[in-house]
Coordinates of C-alpha atoms and ligand atoms in Angstrom, one line a residue:
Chain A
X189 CA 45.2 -21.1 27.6
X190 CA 47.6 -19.4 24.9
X191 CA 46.4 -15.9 24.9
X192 CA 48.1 -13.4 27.2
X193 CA 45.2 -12.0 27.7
X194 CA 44.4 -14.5 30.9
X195 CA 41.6 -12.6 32.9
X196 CA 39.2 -9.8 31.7
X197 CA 38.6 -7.4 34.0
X198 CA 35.2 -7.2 35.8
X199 CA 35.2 -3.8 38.0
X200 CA 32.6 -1.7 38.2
X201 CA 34.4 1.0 36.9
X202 CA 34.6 -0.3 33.5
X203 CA 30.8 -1.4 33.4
X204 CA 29.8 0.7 30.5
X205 CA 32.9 0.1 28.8
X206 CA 32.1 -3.9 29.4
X207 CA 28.4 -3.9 28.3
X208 CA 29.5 -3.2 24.5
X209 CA 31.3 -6.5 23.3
X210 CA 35.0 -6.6 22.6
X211 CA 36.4 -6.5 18.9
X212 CA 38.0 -10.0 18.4
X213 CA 41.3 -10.0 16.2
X214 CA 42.9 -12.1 13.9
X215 CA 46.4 -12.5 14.6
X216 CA 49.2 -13.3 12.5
X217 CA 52.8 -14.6 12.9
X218 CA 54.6 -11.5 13.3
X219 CA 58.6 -13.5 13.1
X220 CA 58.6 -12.7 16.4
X221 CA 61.2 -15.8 17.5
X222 CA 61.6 -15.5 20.9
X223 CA 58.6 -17.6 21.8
X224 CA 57.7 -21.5 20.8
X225 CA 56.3 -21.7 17.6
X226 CA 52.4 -21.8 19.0
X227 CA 52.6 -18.8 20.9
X228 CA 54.6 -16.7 18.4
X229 CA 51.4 -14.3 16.6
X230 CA 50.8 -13.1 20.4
X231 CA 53.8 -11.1 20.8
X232 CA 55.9 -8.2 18.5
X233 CA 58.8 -6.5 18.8
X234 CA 58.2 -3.0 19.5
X235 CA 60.2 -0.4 17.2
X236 CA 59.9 2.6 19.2
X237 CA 58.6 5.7 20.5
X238 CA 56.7 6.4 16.9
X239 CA 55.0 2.8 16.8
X240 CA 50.8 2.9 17.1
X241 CA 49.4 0.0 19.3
X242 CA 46.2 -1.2 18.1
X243 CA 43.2 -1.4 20.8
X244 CA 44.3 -5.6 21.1
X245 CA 48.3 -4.4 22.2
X246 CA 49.8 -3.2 25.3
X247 CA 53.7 -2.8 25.7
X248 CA 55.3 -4.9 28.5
X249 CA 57.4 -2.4 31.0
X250 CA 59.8 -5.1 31.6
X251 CA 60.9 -6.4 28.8
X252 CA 59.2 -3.8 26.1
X253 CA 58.4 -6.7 23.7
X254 CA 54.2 -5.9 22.7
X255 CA 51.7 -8.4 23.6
X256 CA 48.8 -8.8 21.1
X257 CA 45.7 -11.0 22.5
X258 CA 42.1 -12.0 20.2
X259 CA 40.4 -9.7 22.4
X260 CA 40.3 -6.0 22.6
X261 CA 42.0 -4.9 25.9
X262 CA 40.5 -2.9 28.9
X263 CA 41.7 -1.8 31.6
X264 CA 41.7 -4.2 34.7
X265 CA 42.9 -7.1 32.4
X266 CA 45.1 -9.3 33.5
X267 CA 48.1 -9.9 31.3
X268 CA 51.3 -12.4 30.4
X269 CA 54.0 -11.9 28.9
X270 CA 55.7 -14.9 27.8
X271 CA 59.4 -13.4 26.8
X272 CA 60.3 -12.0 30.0
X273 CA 57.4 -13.9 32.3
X274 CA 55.8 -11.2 34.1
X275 CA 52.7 -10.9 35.1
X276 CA 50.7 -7.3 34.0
X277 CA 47.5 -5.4 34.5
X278 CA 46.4 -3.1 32.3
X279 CA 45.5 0.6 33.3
X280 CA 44.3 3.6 31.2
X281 CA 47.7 6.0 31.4
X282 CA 47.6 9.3 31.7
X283 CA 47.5 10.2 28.3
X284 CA 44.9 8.3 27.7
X285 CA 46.4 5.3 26.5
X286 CA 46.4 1.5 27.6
X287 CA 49.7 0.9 29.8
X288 CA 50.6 -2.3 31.7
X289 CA 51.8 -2.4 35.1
X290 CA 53.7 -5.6 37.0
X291 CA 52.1 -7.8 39.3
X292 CA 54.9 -8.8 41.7
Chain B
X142 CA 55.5 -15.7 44.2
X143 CA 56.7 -19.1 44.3
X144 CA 53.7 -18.8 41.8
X145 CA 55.3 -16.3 39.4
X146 CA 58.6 -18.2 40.3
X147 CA 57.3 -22.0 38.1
X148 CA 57.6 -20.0 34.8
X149 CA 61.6 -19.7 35.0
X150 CA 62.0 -23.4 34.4
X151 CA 64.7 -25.3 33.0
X152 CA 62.1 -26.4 30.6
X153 CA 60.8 -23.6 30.0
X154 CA 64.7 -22.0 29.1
X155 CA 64.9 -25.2 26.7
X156 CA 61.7 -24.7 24.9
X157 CA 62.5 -20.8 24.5
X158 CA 65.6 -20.5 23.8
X159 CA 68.2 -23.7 22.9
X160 CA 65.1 -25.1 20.9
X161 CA 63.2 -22.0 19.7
X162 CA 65.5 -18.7 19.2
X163 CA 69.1 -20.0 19.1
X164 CA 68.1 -23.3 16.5
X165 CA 70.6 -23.4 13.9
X166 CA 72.7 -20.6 15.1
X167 CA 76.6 -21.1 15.0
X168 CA 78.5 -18.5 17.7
X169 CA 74.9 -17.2 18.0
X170 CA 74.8 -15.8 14.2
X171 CA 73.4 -17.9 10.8
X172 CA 76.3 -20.3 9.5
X173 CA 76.5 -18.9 6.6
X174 CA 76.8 -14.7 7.5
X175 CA 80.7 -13.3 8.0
X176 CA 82.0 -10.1 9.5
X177 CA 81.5 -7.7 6.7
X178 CA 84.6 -6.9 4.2
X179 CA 84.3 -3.2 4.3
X180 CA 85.0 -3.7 8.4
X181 CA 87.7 -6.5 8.0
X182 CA 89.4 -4.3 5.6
X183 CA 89.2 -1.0 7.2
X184 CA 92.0 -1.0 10.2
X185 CA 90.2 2.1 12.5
X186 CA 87.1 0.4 12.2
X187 CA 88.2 -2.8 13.0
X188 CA 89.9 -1.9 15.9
X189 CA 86.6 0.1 16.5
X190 CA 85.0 -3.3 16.5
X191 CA 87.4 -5.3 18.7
X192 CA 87.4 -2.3 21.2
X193 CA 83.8 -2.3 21.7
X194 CA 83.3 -6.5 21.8
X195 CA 86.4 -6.5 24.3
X196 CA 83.8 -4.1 26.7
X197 CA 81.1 -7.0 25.8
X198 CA 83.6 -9.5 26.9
X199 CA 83.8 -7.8 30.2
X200 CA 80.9 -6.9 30.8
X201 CA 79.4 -10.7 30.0
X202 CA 82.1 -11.8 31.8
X203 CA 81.0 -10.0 35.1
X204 CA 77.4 -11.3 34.7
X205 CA 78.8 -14.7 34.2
X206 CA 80.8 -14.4 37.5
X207 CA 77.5 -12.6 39.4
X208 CA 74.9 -15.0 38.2
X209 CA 76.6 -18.2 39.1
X210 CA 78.1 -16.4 42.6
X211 CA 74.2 -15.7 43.1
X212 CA 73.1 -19.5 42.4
X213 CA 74.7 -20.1 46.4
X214 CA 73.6 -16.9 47.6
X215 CA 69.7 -17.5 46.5
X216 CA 67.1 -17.7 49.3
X217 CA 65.0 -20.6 47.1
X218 CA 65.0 -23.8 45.2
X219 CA 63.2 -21.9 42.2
X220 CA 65.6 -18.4 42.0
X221 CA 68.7 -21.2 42.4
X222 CA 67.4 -22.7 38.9
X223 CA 66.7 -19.5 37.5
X224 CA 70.0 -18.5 38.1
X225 CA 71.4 -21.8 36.6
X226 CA 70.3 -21.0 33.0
X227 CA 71.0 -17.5 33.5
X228 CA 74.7 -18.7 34.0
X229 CA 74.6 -20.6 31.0
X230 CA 73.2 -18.0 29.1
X231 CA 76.0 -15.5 30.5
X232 CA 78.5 -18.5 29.5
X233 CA 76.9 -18.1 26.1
X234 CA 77.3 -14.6 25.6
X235 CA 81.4 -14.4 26.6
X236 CA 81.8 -17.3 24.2
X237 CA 80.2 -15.7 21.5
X238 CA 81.7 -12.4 21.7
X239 CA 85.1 -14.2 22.4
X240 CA 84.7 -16.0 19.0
X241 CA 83.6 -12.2 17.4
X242 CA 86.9 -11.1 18.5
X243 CA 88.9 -14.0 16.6
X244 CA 86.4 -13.7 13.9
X245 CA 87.3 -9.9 13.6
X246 CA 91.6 -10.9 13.4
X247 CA 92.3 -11.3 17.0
X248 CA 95.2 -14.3 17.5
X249 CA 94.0 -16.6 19.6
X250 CA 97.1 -16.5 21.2
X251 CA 96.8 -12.7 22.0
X252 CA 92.7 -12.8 23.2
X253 CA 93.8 -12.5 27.2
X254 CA 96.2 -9.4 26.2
X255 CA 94.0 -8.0 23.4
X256 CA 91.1 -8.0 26.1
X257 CA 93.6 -6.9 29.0
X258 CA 95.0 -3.6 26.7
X259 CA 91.4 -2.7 25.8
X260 CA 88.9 -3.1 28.6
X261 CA 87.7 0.1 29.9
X262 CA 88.6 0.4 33.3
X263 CA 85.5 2.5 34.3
X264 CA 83.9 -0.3 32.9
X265 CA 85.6 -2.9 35.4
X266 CA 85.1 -0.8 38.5
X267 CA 81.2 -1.3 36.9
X268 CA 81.6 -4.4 37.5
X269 CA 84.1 -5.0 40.6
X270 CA 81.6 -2.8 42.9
X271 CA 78.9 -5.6 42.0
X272 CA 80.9 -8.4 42.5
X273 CA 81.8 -7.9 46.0
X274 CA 78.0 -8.1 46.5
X275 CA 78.0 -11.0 44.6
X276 CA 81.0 -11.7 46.9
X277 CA 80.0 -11.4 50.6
X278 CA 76.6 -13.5 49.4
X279 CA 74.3 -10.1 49.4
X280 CA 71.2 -11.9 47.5
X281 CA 69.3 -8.6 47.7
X282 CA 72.1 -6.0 46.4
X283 CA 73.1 -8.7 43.9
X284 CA 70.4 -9.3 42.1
X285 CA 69.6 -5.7 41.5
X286 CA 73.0 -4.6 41.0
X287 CA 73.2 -7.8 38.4
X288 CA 69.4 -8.2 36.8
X289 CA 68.5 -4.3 36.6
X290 CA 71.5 -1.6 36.8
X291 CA 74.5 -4.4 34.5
X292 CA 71.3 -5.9 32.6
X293 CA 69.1 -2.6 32.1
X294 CA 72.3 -1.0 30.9
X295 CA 73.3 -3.6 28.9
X296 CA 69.5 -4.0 27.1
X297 CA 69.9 -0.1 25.7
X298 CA 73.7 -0.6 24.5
X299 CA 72.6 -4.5 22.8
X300 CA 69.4 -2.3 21.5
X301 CA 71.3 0.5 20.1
X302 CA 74.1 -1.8 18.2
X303 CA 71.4 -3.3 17.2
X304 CA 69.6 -1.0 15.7
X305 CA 73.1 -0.1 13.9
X306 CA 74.1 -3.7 13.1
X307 CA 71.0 -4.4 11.5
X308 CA 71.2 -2.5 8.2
X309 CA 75.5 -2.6 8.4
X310 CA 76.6 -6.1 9.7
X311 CA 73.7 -8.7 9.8
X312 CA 76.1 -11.5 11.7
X313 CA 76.6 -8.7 14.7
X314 CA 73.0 -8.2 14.7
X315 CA 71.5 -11.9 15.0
X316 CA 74.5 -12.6 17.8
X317 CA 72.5 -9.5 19.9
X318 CA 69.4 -10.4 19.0
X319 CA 69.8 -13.5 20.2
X320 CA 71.1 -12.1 23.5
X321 CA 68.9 -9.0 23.9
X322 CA 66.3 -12.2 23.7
X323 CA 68.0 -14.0 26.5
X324 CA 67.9 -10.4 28.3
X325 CA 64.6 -10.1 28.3
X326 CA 64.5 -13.2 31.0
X327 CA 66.6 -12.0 32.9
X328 CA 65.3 -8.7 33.3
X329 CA 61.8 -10.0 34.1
X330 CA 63.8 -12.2 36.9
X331 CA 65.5 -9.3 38.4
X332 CA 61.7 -7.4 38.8
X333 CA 59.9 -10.2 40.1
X334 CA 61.9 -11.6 42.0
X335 CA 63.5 -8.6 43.9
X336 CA 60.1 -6.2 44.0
X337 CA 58.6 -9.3 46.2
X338 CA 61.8 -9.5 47.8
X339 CA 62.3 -5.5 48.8
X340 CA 58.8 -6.0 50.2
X341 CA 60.3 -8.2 52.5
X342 CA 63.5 -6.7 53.5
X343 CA 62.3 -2.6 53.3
X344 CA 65.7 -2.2 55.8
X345 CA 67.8 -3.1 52.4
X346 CA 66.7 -0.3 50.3
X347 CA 69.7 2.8 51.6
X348 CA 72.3 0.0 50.6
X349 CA 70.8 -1.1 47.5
X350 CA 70.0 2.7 46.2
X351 CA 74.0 3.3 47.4
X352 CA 75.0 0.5 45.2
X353 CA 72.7 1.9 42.0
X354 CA 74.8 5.0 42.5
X355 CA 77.9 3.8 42.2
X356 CA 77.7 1.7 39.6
X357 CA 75.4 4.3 37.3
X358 CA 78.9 6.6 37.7
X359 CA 81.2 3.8 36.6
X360 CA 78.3 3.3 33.2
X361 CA 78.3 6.8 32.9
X362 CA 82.5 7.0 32.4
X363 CA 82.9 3.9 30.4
X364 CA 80.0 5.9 27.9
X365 CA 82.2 9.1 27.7
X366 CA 85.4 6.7 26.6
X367 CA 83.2 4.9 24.5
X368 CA 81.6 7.9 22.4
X369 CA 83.0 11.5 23.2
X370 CA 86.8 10.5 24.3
X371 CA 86.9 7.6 21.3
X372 CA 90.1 8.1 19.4
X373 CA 88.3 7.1 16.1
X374 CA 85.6 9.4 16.3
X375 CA 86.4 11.4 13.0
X376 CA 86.4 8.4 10.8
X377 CA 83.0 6.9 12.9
X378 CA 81.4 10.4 11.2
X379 CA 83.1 9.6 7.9
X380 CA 81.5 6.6 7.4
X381 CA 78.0 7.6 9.0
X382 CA 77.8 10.3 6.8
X383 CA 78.7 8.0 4.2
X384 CA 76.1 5.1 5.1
X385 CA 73.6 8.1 5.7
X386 CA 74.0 9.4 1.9
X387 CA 73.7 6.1 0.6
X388 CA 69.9 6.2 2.2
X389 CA 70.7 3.8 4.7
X390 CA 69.2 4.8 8.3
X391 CA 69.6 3.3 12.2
X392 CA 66.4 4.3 14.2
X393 CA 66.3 4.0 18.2
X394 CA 64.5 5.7 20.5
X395 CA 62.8 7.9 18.0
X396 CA 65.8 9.2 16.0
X397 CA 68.1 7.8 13.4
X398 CA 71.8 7.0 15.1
X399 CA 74.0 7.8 11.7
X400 CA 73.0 11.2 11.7
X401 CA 74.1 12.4 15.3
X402 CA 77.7 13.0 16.4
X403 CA 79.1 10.8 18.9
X404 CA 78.0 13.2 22.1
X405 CA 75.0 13.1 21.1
X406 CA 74.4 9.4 20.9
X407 CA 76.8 9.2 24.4
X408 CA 73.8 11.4 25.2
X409 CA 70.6 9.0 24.0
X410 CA 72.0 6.3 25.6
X411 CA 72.8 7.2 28.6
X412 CA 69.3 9.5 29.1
X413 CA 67.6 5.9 27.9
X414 CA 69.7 4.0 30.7
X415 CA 69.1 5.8 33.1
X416 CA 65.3 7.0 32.6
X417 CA 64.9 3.3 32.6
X418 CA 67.0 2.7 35.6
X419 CA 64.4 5.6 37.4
X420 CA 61.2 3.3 36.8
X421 CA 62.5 0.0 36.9
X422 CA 63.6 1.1 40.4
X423 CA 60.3 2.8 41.7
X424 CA 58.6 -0.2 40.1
X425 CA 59.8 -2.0 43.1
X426 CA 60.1 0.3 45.8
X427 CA 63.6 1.9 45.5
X428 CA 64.3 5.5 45.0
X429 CA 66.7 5.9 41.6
X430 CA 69.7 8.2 42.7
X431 CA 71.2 10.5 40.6
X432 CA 74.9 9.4 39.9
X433 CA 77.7 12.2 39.6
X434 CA 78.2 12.9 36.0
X435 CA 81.5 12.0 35.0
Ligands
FE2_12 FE1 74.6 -11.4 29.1
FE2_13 FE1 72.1 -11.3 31.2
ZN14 ZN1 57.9 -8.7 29.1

């Protein structure tokens, strides 16, 4: 398993969200370095407060590196981030948008 | 958590970092990138330069001294391990900005004195109040006086030179990129390890949210030296203005460094420390406390 994206999320809450299919992604080598070479396209570095995340990319709190998986992300998911090793699940913040919280 | 605990393996550390990130480097920087000439050749910002690697020094130095105190102090095999490539990676990071200092004129002769006459003294009290955690084997206060309050603050400063190196001094840059990278571990460590840990030991919180205190007073001071009581604060504005006609531009945290006076970058950094000190602590369980403002 390579993706970060290690567990979709299967609560009831997200049942209509989960009946229409996730967009896959294609994902390129962003020169993010701070991985080995196989994991490198799942991971950018984040350039601040102005910079969109696309529906496949969640920031990690830790280490505020962004995680890109194949797979569209919802909340629920279960996330990795390889640079700083923490464990995340994603939730809907409250502006609306995807956020990741740790797993301790 | 022993779980979450596999993942900061020696061989993971080699994979990452000695063979991934750091391959090729020489003092952490390409072989082939100097110190720039406009730098070398300009005495107030050279000293500039020294002044502020000198506080790296010290402030490396410290996590050097905490990490490898900690190693003894750790409750488990796996944190103990952790802590050993955390040590070499604090080894790393004095060594590099050592060789900086050289590299920017420093006799090797004079590196004790030349770090002696410039370290920030609000920036060793930083660092004395952790180590007599470190000291009396406090696992607990260590590890978030070391991996969150000296490492959090040390992530925003390594950010924002970054984000000034990178279009200025390319060499500087890939040396903190290289650490902010190592960072990122150690960070991660410092939350997963300690917001399992607080779980355990609720009756350490008072002490630990005493310690983030303290120290957060001691970062505060050693930013007012550092930006609004720096003696070469005119010719720092010279030269950003300069840089900024030119076209060239800095961003973090939203706005571009070279156009702000030195308050107001004291300012950015320390909101962005200490905002980030506020949910990294509540993340686990510990109530952020305002320091006094110095
Ligand atoms: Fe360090
Ligand atoms: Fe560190
Ligand atoms: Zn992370």
């Amino acid at each position: 398993m390579t993706d970060p994206l290690q567990q979709e999320s299967t609560t009831a809450k997200d049942l209509e969200l989960e009946s229409r299919p996730r967009q896959r992604f294609e994902l390129e080598d962003t020169g993010f370095d701070e991985v080995p070479p196989r994991f490198r396209k799942f991971y950018r570095r984040w350039r601040g407060p102005g910079d969109q995340l696309a529906p496949n990319e969640v920031i990690c709190p830790v280490c505020k590196v962004v995680i890109r998986s194949t797979r569209e992300l919802r909340p629920g998911d279960r996330v990795y981030c390889m640079p700083c090793m923490s464990r995340l699940i994603v939730v809907r913040g409250e502006d609306g948008r995807l956020e990741a919280r740790v797993a301790y | 958590m022993a779980d979450f605990l596999t993942a900061y393996s020696i061989q993971n550390w080699l994979e990452s970092c000695p063979q991934g990130y750091l391959m090729g480097t020489v003092y952490g920087h390409r072989p082939e990138d100097e110190e720039p000439a406009p730098l070398l050749e300009n005495e107030v910002l050279r000293e500039e330069a020294i002044r502020t690697t000198v506080q790296l020094v010290v402030g490396e130095r410290c996590a050097l001294a905490a990490s490898s105190g900690l190693i003894n102090a750790a409750p488990d095999e796996a944190s103990k391990r952790f802590l050993a490539t955390q040590t070499l990676d604090e080894a790393r990071h004095v060594e590099i900005f050592t060789q900086r200092l050289l590299d920017l004129g420093v006799p090797k002769k004079d590196l004790e004195s030349t770090i002696q006459h410039f370290a920030n003294p609000n920036l060793v009290k930083f660092a004395e109040v952790l180590l007599e955690k470190v000291d009396k084997k406090d696992f607990v206060a260590g590890v978030v006086g070391q991996n969150i309050v000296l490492e959090g603050m040390a992530f925003s400063v390594f950010e924002m030179l970054h984000a000034v190196s990178e279009p200025t001094n390319p060499k500087f840059a890939r040396m903190l990129s290289g650490t902010i990278a190592d960072e990122r571990r150690h960070v991660g460590f410092g939350e997963n390890r300690i917001g399992s840990l607080i779980k355990q030991y609720p009756e350490r919180k008072a002490d630990v949210e005493k310690l983030q205190k303290e120290m957060s007073y001691w970062m505060l001071a050693t930013f007012a030296d550092a930006f609004r009581n720096n003696p070469a604060r005119a010719e720092f504005k010279r030269i950003e203005g300069e840089l900024s006609r030119a076209g060239v531009h800095a961003e973090w945290q939203g706005v571009d460094l070279l156009t702000k006076d030195p308050e107001e970058m004291e300012q950015i950094l320390a909101d962005t420390v200490l905002k980030e000190f506020k949910t990294r602590l509540s993340r686990i369980g510990i109530e952020y406390q305002t320091p006094d403002r110095p």
